[in-house]
Short mmCIF file of C-alpha atoms and ligand atoms in Angstrom, two decimals:
data_model
loop_
_atom_site.label_atom_id
_atom_site.label_comp_id
_atom_site.label_asym_id
_atom_site.label_seq_id
_atom_site.Cartn_x
_atom_site.Cartn_y
_atom_site.Cartn_z
CA MET O 1 14.62 -10.77 -21.29
CA ASN O 2 15.35 -14.36 -22.08
CA THR O 3 15.25 -18.36 -21.65
CA THR O 4 18.75 -18.78 -20.38
CA CYS O 5 19.96 -19.32 -16.76
CA ASN O 6 22.87 -20.48 -15.58
CA TYR O 7 21.18 -22.75 -13.06
CA ARG O 8 18.46 -25.49 -13.27
CA CYS O 9 17.32 -25.00 -10.32
CA SER O 10 14.46 -28.33 -9.55
CA TYR O 11 11.45 -26.53 -9.21
CA CYS O 12 12.04 -23.97 -12.60
CA THR O 13 8.79 -23.13 -14.02
CA GLN O 14 11.27 -22.40 -17.11
CA ARG O 15 12.65 -25.65 -17.12
CA PHE O 16 10.56 -27.71 -19.31
CA VAL O 17 10.55 -25.35 -22.47
CA ASP O 18 11.77 -26.61 -25.36
CA ASP O 19 14.09 -23.90 -25.72
CA ARG O 20 16.33 -21.99 -22.80
CA LYS O 21 18.63 -20.46 -24.45
CA GLN O 22 16.21 -17.97 -26.18
CA TRP O 23 17.06 -14.23 -26.28
CA ALA O 24 14.86 -11.22 -26.60
CA LYS O 25 16.69 -9.59 -29.74
CA ASP O 26 14.79 -6.21 -30.88
CA LEU O 27 15.83 -4.23 -27.54
CA PRO O 28 15.91 -0.88 -29.36
CA GLY O 29 12.06 -1.92 -30.77
CA PHE O 30 10.92 -3.24 -26.69
CA VAL O 31 12.55 0.09 -25.97
CA ALA O 32 10.45 2.67 -27.99
CA ALA O 33 7.64 0.22 -27.07
CA PHE O 34 7.45 0.90 -23.14
CA THR O 35 8.75 4.28 -23.72
CA SER O 36 6.09 4.92 -25.15
CA LEU O 37 3.44 4.40 -23.48
CA PRO O 38 0.61 6.21 -21.73
CA GLY O 39 1.54 7.46 -18.07
CA ASP O 40 4.05 6.63 -15.77
CA TRP O 41 5.14 3.48 -15.83
CA GLU O 42 7.62 0.63 -13.98
CA ILE O 43 9.88 -1.77 -16.14
CA LYS O 44 10.12 -5.29 -14.51
CA LEU O 45 12.67 -7.72 -16.32
CA SER O 46 13.36 -10.84 -15.58
CA GLY O 47 14.18 -14.47 -17.67
CA GLY O 48 15.58 -16.86 -17.29
CA GLU O 49 17.68 -14.70 -15.31
CA PRO O 50 18.18 -11.60 -16.72
CA PHE O 51 21.90 -10.05 -15.90
CA ARG O 52 22.80 -13.11 -18.30
CA HIS O 53 21.16 -11.37 -22.05
CA PRO O 54 24.37 -9.47 -23.14
CA ARG O 55 22.36 -6.64 -23.21
CA PHE O 56 21.17 -6.26 -19.92
CA LEU O 57 22.64 -3.21 -18.27
CA PRO O 58 22.52 -1.18 -22.16
CA THR O 59 18.96 -2.07 -21.71
CA VAL O 60 18.48 -0.96 -18.57
CA ALA O 61 20.32 2.15 -19.15
CA ASP O 62 17.60 3.00 -22.55
CA LEU O 63 14.58 2.43 -20.32
CA VAL O 64 16.37 4.77 -17.86
CA ALA O 65 17.00 7.17 -20.27
CA GLY O 66 13.16 7.28 -21.46
CA GLY O 67 11.77 8.13 -18.00
CA LEU O 68 10.44 4.46 -17.08
CA ARG O 69 11.40 3.27 -13.73
CA VAL O 70 13.49 -0.72 -13.92
CA SER O 71 12.83 -3.52 -11.68
CA VAL O 72 14.39 -6.93 -11.91
CA VAL O 73 14.48 -9.83 -10.45
CA THR O 74 17.30 -11.53 -11.00
CA ASN O 75 18.98 -14.68 -9.24
CA PHE O 76 21.24 -11.55 -7.75
CA SER O 77 24.62 -14.36 -9.02
CA ASP O 78 26.75 -11.89 -11.38
CA LYS O 79 29.60 -10.78 -9.99
CA PRO O 80 28.92 -7.12 -7.41
CA GLU O 81 30.40 -4.47 -10.79
CA THR O 82 27.83 -5.32 -12.20
CA LEU O 83 25.86 -5.99 -9.75
CA GLU O 84 26.45 -2.58 -8.98
CA ARG O 85 25.96 -0.29 -12.26
CA PHE O 86 22.32 -1.57 -11.98
CA ALA O 87 21.98 0.11 -8.33
CA HIS O 88 23.76 3.43 -9.84
CA LEU O 89 21.68 3.46 -13.33
CA THR O 90 18.71 3.38 -11.93
CA ALA O 91 19.88 5.82 -8.56
CA SER O 92 17.64 8.55 -10.48
CA ARG O 93 14.14 6.17 -9.90
CA PRO O 94 14.95 3.66 -8.32
CA GLY O 95 12.60 0.10 -8.82
CA ILE O 96 12.51 -3.01 -7.00
CA VAL O 97 15.19 -5.33 -7.29
CA SER O 98 14.15 -9.40 -6.11
CA ALA O 99 16.51 -11.83 -5.31
CA SER O 100 15.89 -15.08 -5.40
CA LEU O 101 17.49 -17.37 -3.19
CA HIS O 102 17.95 -20.82 -4.50
CA LEU O 103 19.57 -22.85 -1.63
CA GLU O 104 19.78 -25.36 -4.15
CA TYR O 105 22.95 -23.64 -5.59
CA VAL O 106 23.82 -20.78 -3.22
CA GLN O 107 25.65 -20.56 0.08
CA VAL O 108 24.04 -18.74 2.38
CA ASP O 109 26.02 -16.92 4.57
CA ALA O 110 27.11 -15.86 1.64
CA PHE O 111 23.73 -14.70 0.07
CA VAL O 112 23.59 -12.93 3.82
CA ALA O 113 26.25 -11.02 3.11
CA ARG O 114 26.01 -10.03 -0.37
CA ALA O 115 21.52 -8.35 0.46
CA ALA O 116 22.94 -6.36 3.40
CA TRP O 117 26.04 -5.60 1.07
CA PHE O 118 23.77 -4.22 -1.51
CA ALA O 119 20.51 -3.37 0.23
CA GLU O 120 22.96 -0.66 2.16
CA LEU O 121 23.81 0.73 -1.55
CA PHE O 122 21.12 0.24 -3.25
CA ALA O 123 18.36 3.31 -3.77
CA GLY O 124 15.00 1.36 -4.23
CA SER O 125 13.14 -1.22 -2.89
CA PHE O 126 15.03 -4.62 -2.31
CA CYS O 127 13.94 -7.89 -0.98
CA VAL O 128 15.04 -12.18 -1.27
CA THR O 129 12.18 -14.02 -2.83
CA CYS O 130 12.78 -18.38 -1.95
CA VAL O 131 9.99 -20.84 -3.43
CA ALA O 132 8.74 -23.13 -0.75
CA THR O 133 9.39 -26.34 -1.77
CA ARG O 134 8.60 -29.01 1.07
CA ASP O 135 12.86 -29.00 1.38
CA THR O 136 13.47 -25.70 2.24
CA LEU O 137 10.17 -24.97 3.97
CA PRO O 138 11.12 -26.07 7.40
CA ARG O 139 14.21 -24.08 6.55
CA LEU O 140 12.79 -20.66 5.80
CA ALA O 141 11.40 -19.67 9.59
CA ASP O 142 14.98 -19.20 10.62
CA LEU O 143 15.71 -17.69 6.47
CA GLN O 144 13.29 -15.09 7.53
CA GLU O 145 15.09 -14.25 10.49
CA ARG O 146 18.55 -14.12 9.32
CA PHE O 147 17.38 -11.37 6.77
CA ALA O 148 15.16 -9.67 8.75
CA ALA O 149 18.53 -8.56 11.45
CA VAL O 150 20.75 -6.84 8.69
CA GLY O 151 17.07 -4.74 7.39
CA VAL O 152 16.48 -7.42 4.75
CA ARG O 153 12.60 -8.46 3.46
CA PHE O 154 12.23 -12.16 2.97
CA LYS O 155 9.70 -13.50 1.03
CA VAL O 156 8.41 -17.02 0.22
CA GLN O 157 6.48 -17.38 -2.95
CA PRO O 158 4.69 -21.51 -3.11
CA GLU O 159 6.10 -24.12 -5.22
CA LYS O 160 4.72 -25.09 -8.10
CA GLN O 161 4.08 -27.92 -10.09
CA ASP O 162 2.25 -27.77 -13.66
CA ARG O 163 1.36 -24.39 -13.14
CA ASP O 164 -0.55 -25.42 -9.64
CA VAL O 165 0.56 -24.91 -6.77
CA ILE O 166 1.22 -28.23 -5.02
CA ASP O 167 -0.42 -30.38 -2.99
CA TYR O 168 0.59 -28.57 0.13
CA ASP O 169 -0.24 -30.38 3.38
CA ASP O 170 -3.22 -28.08 5.96
CA GLY O 171 0.58 -27.87 8.26
CA GLU O 172 2.23 -26.86 5.22
CA LEU O 173 0.15 -23.70 4.35
CA LEU O 174 0.15 -22.98 7.95
CA GLN O 175 3.41 -22.33 7.55
CA ILE O 176 3.26 -20.46 4.36
CA VAL O 177 0.81 -18.48 5.16
CA ALA O 178 2.88 -17.54 8.56
CA LEU O 179 5.96 -16.24 6.45
CA GLY O 180 3.49 -14.42 4.96
CA GLY O 181 2.29 -16.29 2.41
CA HIS O 182 2.63 -15.53 -1.05
CA ASN O 183 4.92 -12.48 -1.77
CA ALA O 184 3.83 -11.60 1.74
CA THR O 185 0.58 -10.98 0.11
CA GLY O 186 -0.85 -13.54 2.68
CA ARG O 187 -2.21 -16.03 0.04
CA VAL O 188 -1.28 -19.30 -1.08
CA ALA O 189 -3.79 -19.04 -4.08
CA PRO O 190 -5.92 -17.05 -4.40
CA SER O 191 -8.94 -16.78 -6.16
CA PHE O 192 -10.33 -13.80 -7.56
CA THR O 193 -12.47 -15.02 -10.58
CA GLY O 194 -15.89 -12.26 -11.63
CA ARG O 195 -14.08 -9.58 -9.39
CA PRO O 196 -12.90 -6.49 -11.49
CA CYS O 197 -9.39 -6.22 -12.31
CA TRP O 198 -6.76 -3.73 -13.66
CA ALA O 199 -4.30 -6.30 -15.81
CA GLY O 200 -4.30 -5.34 -19.26
CA ALA O 201 -5.30 -1.62 -18.88
CA ARG O 202 -2.30 -1.16 -15.68
CA TYR O 203 -0.94 -4.23 -15.88
CA VAL O 204 0.63 -6.19 -18.95
CA ILE O 205 3.67 -9.36 -19.03
CA VAL O 206 5.35 -8.89 -22.30
CA ASP O 207 7.22 -11.77 -23.52
CA HIS O 208 10.76 -11.87 -24.83
CA ARG O 209 9.09 -12.09 -28.06
CA GLY O 210 7.23 -8.79 -27.59
CA ALA O 211 3.82 -11.62 -27.39
CA ALA O 212 1.41 -9.12 -24.08
CA TRP O 213 -1.61 -11.07 -21.61
CA ARG O 214 -3.42 -9.76 -19.35
CA CYS O 215 -1.67 -11.82 -16.85
CA TYR O 216 0.69 -14.48 -15.87
CA PRO O 217 -2.54 -16.92 -16.11
CA SER O 218 -3.97 -15.23 -19.57
CA ARG O 219 -0.33 -16.16 -21.15
CA ARG O 220 -0.48 -20.01 -19.33
CA VAL O 221 -3.83 -20.37 -21.21
CA ARG O 222 -3.61 -18.37 -24.37
CA ALA O 223 -6.89 -16.08 -23.72
CA GLU O 224 -6.45 -11.99 -23.59
CA SER O 225 -4.09 -11.34 -25.39
CA LEU O 226 -3.14 -7.87 -26.09
CA GLY O 227 -0.57 -8.16 -29.23
CA ASN O 228 2.43 -8.05 -29.31
CA VAL O 229 4.86 -4.77 -28.52
CA LEU O 230 6.77 -5.35 -31.67
CA ASP O 231 5.04 -4.80 -34.86
CA GLY O 232 2.33 -2.61 -33.98
CA SER O 233 -0.82 -4.58 -32.76
CA PHE O 234 -0.12 -3.64 -28.75
CA ARG O 235 -2.98 -2.40 -27.42
CA LEU O 236 -3.85 -1.52 -23.01
CA ARG O 237 -7.51 -2.02 -22.04
CA LEU O 238 -8.83 0.79 -21.00
CA GLY O 239 -10.28 0.10 -17.45
CA PRO O 240 -10.62 -2.51 -15.11
CA GLU O 241 -12.72 -6.13 -17.37
CA PRO O 242 -13.74 -9.31 -14.73
CA CYS O 243 -11.36 -11.82 -14.15
CA ARG O 244 -11.94 -14.91 -16.04
CA TYR O 245 -9.49 -17.52 -14.25
CA ALA O 246 -9.46 -19.26 -11.08
CA TYR O 247 -6.13 -19.28 -9.28
CA CYS O 248 -3.94 -15.76 -8.91
CA ASN O 249 -0.69 -15.81 -9.11
CA CYS O 250 0.31 -12.32 -10.12
CA THR O 251 1.25 -10.38 -6.93
CA VAL O 252 1.59 -6.75 -8.24
CA PRO O 253 -1.88 -6.49 -9.39
CA GLN O 254 -2.79 -7.46 -5.60
CA GLU O 255 -0.43 -5.07 -3.99
CA ARG O 256 -1.33 -2.01 -6.09
CA GLY O 257 -4.74 -2.38 -6.05
CA MET O 258 -5.78 -2.80 -8.72
CA VAL O 259 -8.28 -5.75 -8.10
CA ASP O 260 -10.23 -5.85 -4.88
CA THR O 261 -8.72 -8.42 -2.37
CA ALA O 262 -10.87 -8.77 0.65
CA ASP O 263 -12.10 -12.04 1.68
CA ALA O 264 -10.30 -13.12 -1.62
CA GLY O 265 -11.65 -17.28 -2.26
CA GLU O 266 -8.54 -19.51 -1.19
CA LEU O 267 -8.25 -22.27 -4.31
CA ARG O 268 -5.59 -24.56 -1.19
CA PRO O 269 -7.38 -22.90 2.53
CA ALA O 270 -5.69 -24.49 4.54
CA THR O 271 -8.53 -25.94 7.94
CA ALA O 272 -5.80 -26.92 10.29
S1 SF4 L 1 16.94 -19.29 -10.78
FE1 SF4 L 1 15.15 -18.27 -11.64
S2 SF4 L 1 15.28 -18.49 -13.92
FE2 SF4 L 1 17.21 -19.75 -12.91
S3 SF4 L 1 16.37 -22.11 -13.59
FE3 SF4 L 1 16.01 -20.91 -11.79
S4 SF4 L 1 13.82 -20.48 -10.71
FE4 SF4 L 1 14.71 -21.30 -13.19
S1 SF4 L 2 -7.70 -11.04 -10.76
FE1 SF4 L 2 -5.71 -12.12 -11.19
S2 SF4 L 2 -5.98 -13.66 -12.25
FE2 SF4 L 2 -6.52 -12.46 -12.86
S3 SF4 L 2 -7.34 -11.00 -14.13
FE3 SF4 L 2 -5.89 -10.28 -12.71
S4 SF4 L 2 -4.43 -10.48 -12.19
FE4 SF4 L 2 -5.53 -12.03 -14.09
#
């Protein structure tokens, strides 16, 4: 939706983006492109902070009206009535709300209370995520318990610097795996190089300019472009193709059976 965000987290992967004020502009064009996709698609909106986009809720409404399931990744800082409106708009076909807990910005008690409140009213799947920095890692097991006590799933995400998982030591890697690994996949920095993957056919990354990529690693190295959804050049792939990347940070294809994750290689195996 946008690169704009009301936070400036120290570990934000977008903090070196030249312009943190970029917005998706041709929203009717995006909605038309997504609603004309063949089959049944879920659109996950992210940013920056997508709720900061001035057309966020109207776009959610348009996507839902087009029959799409809408999910969101958010820092969960918007007003309760705005979050409630999102839940209401998506109630007929709810997706996933991933609320990122940014410990540099929020007060934990208030965030837990807000998460418990939202979990009650949202019809879809709701989880809280937190980046496992070296500073936060010792706190995450307690936080996982606190969220579990109010019925909310808590997932951790490895910290990345320069686009790669930071140089955790073995003890830290084991702690992350004990917390469920990256987004509860059980893995930290898996590698599926050479394995057939449906990314590009059933999973696509689209940026705020409409540029479409097979997956995050493909976008990172500007390989395997799928065209642009706004200018008519967008083409989905027809089936699985071998993974070309050493490290996969796309948890959706891993979780939804688009790539065989059995016996995955780990770029950063814990050896202790
Ligand atoms: S809330 Fe997310 S997008 Fe915003 S600064 Fe933090 S990590 Fe970056
Ligand atoms: S396994 Fe991961 S990195 Fe490889 S093509 Fe699929 S989504 Fe991309």
